[in-house]
PDB file of C-alpha atoms in Angstrom:
ATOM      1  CA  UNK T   1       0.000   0.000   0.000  1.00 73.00           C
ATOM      2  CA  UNK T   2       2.559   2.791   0.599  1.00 89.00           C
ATOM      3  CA  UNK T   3       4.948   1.518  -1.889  1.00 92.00           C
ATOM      4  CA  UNK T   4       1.859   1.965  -4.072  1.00 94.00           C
ATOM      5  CA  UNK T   5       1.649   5.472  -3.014  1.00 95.00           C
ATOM      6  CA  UNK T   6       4.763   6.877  -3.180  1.00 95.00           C
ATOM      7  CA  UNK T   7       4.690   6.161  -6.726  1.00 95.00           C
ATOM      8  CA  UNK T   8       1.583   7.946  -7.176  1.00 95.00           C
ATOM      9  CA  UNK T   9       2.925  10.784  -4.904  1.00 96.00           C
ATOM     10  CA  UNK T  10       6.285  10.398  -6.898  1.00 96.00           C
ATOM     11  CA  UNK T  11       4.642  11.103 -10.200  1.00 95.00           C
ATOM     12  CA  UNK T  12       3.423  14.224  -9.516  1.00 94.00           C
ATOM     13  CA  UNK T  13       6.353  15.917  -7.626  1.00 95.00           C
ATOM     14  CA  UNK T  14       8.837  17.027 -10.323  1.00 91.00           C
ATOM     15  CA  UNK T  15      12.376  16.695 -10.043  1.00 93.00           C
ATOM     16  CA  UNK T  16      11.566  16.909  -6.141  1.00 96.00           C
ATOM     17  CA  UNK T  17      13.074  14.576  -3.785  1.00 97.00           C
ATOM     18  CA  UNK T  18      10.309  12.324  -1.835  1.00 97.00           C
ATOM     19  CA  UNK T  19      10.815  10.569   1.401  1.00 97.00           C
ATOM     20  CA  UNK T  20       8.683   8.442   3.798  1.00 97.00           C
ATOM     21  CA  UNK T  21       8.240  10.002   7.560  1.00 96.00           C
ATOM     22  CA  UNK T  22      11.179  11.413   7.748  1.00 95.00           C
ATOM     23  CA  UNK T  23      13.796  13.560   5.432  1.00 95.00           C
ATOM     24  CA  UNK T  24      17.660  12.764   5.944  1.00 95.00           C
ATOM     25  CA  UNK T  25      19.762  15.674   7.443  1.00 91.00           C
ATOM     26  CA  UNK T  26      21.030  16.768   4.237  1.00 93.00           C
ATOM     27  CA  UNK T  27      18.650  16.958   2.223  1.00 94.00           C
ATOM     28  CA  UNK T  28      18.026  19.784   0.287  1.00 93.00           C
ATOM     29  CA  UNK T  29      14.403  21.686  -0.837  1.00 94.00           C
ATOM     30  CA  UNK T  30      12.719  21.448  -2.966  1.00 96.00           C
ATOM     31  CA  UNK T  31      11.306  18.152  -1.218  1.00 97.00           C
ATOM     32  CA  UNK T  32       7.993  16.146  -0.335  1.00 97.00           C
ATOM     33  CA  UNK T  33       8.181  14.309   3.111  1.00 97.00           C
ATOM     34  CA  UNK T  34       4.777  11.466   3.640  1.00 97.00           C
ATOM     35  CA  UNK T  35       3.719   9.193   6.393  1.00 98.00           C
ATOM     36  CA  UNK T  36       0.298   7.371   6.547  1.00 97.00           C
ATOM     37  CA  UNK T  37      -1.651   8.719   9.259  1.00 97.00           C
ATOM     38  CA  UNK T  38      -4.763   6.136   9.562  1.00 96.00           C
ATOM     39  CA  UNK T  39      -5.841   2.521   7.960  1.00 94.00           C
ATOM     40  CA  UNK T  40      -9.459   1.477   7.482  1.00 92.00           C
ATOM     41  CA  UNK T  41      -9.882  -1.815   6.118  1.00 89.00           C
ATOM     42  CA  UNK T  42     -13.849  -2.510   4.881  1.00 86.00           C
ATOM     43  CA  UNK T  43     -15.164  -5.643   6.256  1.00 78.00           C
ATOM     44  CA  UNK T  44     -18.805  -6.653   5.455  1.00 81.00           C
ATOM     45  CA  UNK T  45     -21.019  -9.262   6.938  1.00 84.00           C
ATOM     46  CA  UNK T  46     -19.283 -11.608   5.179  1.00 85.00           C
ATOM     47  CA  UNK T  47     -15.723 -10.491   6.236  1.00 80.00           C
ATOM     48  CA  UNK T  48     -12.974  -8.077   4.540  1.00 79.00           C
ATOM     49  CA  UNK T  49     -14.477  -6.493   0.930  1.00 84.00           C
ATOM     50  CA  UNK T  50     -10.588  -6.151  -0.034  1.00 82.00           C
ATOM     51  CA  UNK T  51     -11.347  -1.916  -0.217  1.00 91.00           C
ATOM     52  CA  UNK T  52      -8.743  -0.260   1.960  1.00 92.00           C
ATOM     53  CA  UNK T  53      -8.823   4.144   2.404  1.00 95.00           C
ATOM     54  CA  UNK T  54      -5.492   5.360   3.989  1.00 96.00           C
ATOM     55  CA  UNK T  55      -4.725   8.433   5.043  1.00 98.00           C
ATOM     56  CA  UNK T  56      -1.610   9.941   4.111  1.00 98.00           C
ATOM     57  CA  UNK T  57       0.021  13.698   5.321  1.00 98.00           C
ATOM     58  CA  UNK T  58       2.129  15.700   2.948  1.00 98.00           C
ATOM     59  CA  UNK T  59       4.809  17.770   4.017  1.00 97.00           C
ATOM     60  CA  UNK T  60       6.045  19.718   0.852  1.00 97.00           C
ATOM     61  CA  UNK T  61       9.437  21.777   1.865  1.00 95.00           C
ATOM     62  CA  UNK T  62      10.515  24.853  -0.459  1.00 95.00           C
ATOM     63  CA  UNK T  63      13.061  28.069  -0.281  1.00 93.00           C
ATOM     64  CA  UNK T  64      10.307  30.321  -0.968  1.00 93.00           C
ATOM     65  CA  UNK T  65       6.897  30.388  -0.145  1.00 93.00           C
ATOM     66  CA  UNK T  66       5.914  30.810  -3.974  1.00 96.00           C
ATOM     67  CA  UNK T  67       7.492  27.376  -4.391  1.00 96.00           C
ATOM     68  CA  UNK T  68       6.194  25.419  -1.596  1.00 96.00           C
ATOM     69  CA  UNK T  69       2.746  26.475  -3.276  1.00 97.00           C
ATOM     70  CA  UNK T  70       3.423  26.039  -6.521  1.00 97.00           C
ATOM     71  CA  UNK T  71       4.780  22.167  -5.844  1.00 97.00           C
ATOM     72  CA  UNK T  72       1.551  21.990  -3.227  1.00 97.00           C
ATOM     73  CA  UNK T  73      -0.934  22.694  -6.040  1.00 97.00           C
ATOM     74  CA  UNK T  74       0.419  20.166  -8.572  1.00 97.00           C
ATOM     75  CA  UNK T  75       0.630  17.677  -6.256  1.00 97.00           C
ATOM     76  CA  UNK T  76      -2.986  18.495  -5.216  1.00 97.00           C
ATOM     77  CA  UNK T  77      -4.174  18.289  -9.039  1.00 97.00           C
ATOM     78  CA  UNK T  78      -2.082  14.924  -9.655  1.00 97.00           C
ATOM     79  CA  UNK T  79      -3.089  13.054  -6.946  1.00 97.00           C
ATOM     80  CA  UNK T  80      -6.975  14.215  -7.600  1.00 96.00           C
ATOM     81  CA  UNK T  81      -6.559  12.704 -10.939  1.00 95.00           C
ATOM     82  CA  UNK T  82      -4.781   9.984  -9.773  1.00 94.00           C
ATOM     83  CA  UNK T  83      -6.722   5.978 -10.659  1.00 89.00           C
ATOM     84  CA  UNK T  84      -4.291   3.744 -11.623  1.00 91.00           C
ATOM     85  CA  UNK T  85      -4.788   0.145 -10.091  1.00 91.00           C
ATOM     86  CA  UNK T  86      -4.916  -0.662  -6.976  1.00 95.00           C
ATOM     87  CA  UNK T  87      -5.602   2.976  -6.298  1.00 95.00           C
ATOM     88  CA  UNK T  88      -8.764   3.358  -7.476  1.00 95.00           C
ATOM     89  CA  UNK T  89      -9.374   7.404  -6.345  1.00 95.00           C
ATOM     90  CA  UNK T  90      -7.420   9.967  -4.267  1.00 97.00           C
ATOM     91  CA  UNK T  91      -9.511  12.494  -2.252  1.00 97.00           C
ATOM     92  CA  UNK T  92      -7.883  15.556  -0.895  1.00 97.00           C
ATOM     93  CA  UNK T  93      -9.022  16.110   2.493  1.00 97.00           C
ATOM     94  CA  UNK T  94      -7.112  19.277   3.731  1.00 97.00           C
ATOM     95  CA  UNK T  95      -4.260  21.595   2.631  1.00 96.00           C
ATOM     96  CA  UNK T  96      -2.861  24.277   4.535  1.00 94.00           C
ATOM     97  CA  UNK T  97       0.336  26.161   5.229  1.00 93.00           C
ATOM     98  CA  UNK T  98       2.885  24.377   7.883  1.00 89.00           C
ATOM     99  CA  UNK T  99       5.199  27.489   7.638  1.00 84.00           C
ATOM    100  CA  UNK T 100       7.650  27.656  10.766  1.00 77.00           C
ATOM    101  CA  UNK T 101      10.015  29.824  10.100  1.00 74.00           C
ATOM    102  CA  UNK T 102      11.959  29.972  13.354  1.00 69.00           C
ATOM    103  CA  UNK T 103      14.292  26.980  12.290  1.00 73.00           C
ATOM    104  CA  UNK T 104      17.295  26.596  10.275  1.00 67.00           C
ATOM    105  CA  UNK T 105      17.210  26.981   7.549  1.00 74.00           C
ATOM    106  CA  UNK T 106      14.485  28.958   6.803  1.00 84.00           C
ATOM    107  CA  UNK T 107      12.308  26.555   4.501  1.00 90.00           C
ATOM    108  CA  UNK T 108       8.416  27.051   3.619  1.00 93.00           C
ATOM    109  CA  UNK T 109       6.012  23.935   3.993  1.00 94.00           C
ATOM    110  CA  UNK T 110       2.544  23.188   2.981  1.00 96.00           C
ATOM    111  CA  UNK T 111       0.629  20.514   4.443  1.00 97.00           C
ATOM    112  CA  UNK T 112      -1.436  18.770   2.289  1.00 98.00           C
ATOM    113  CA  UNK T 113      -3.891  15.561   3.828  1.00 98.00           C
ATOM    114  CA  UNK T 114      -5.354  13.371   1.732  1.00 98.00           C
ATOM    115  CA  UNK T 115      -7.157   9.774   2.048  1.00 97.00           C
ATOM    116  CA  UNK T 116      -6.001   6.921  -1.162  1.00 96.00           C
ATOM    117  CA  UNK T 117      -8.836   4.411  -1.681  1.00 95.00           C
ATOM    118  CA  UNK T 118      -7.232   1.155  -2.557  1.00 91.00           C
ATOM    119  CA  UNK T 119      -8.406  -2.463  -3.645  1.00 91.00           C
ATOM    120  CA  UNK T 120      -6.616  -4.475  -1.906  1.00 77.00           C
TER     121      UNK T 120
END
């Protein structure tokens, strides 16, 4: 499941670096950083339907707060278009700006949270 959607994630980020929960120490914006955040497996009557919704959050990192949007929005369209087996829809739940600019260095981040609808 999330090898499943970091290549969806992946092929709408650009040339941007992506990396699960965590981003190493050097690495450098612009940059995308994901971690599932919830798991609901369907189960019927009859047991599990095989339909799966996860939950991801999207930490997208820029120098500039232009960028961090700009890489925000495409990812936003992309993954809203996004049904290729086993995902069979992306919904974007919430996007908003992370911006904490009291760190070094200075980097801009948008948060975007979205729920992938799998078939498992």
């Amino acid at each position: 499941m999330d090898s499943t959607f970091y290549s969806a994630l992946k092929a709408h980020t650009g040339s941007a670096k992506v990396y699960p929960v965590l981003a190493p120490d050097d690495a450098v914006a612009p940059m995308v950083v994901y971690q599932r955040t919830s798991t609901q497996r369907d189960l019927t009557i009859d047991g599990l339907s095989g339909l799966v919704s996860a939950s991801y959050r999207i930490d997208i990192y820029a120098t500039s707060l232009k960028a961090a949007q700009s890489l925000s929005d495409t990812v936003v369209i992309g993954l809203s278009q996004h049904k290729e087996a086993p995902i069979n829809y992306i919904t974007i739940d919430n996007e908003f700006d992370g911006s904490d600019l009291s760190g070094d260095p200075k980097l801009f981040r948008m948060i975007v949270e979205v729920t992938a609808h799998f078939t498992a």
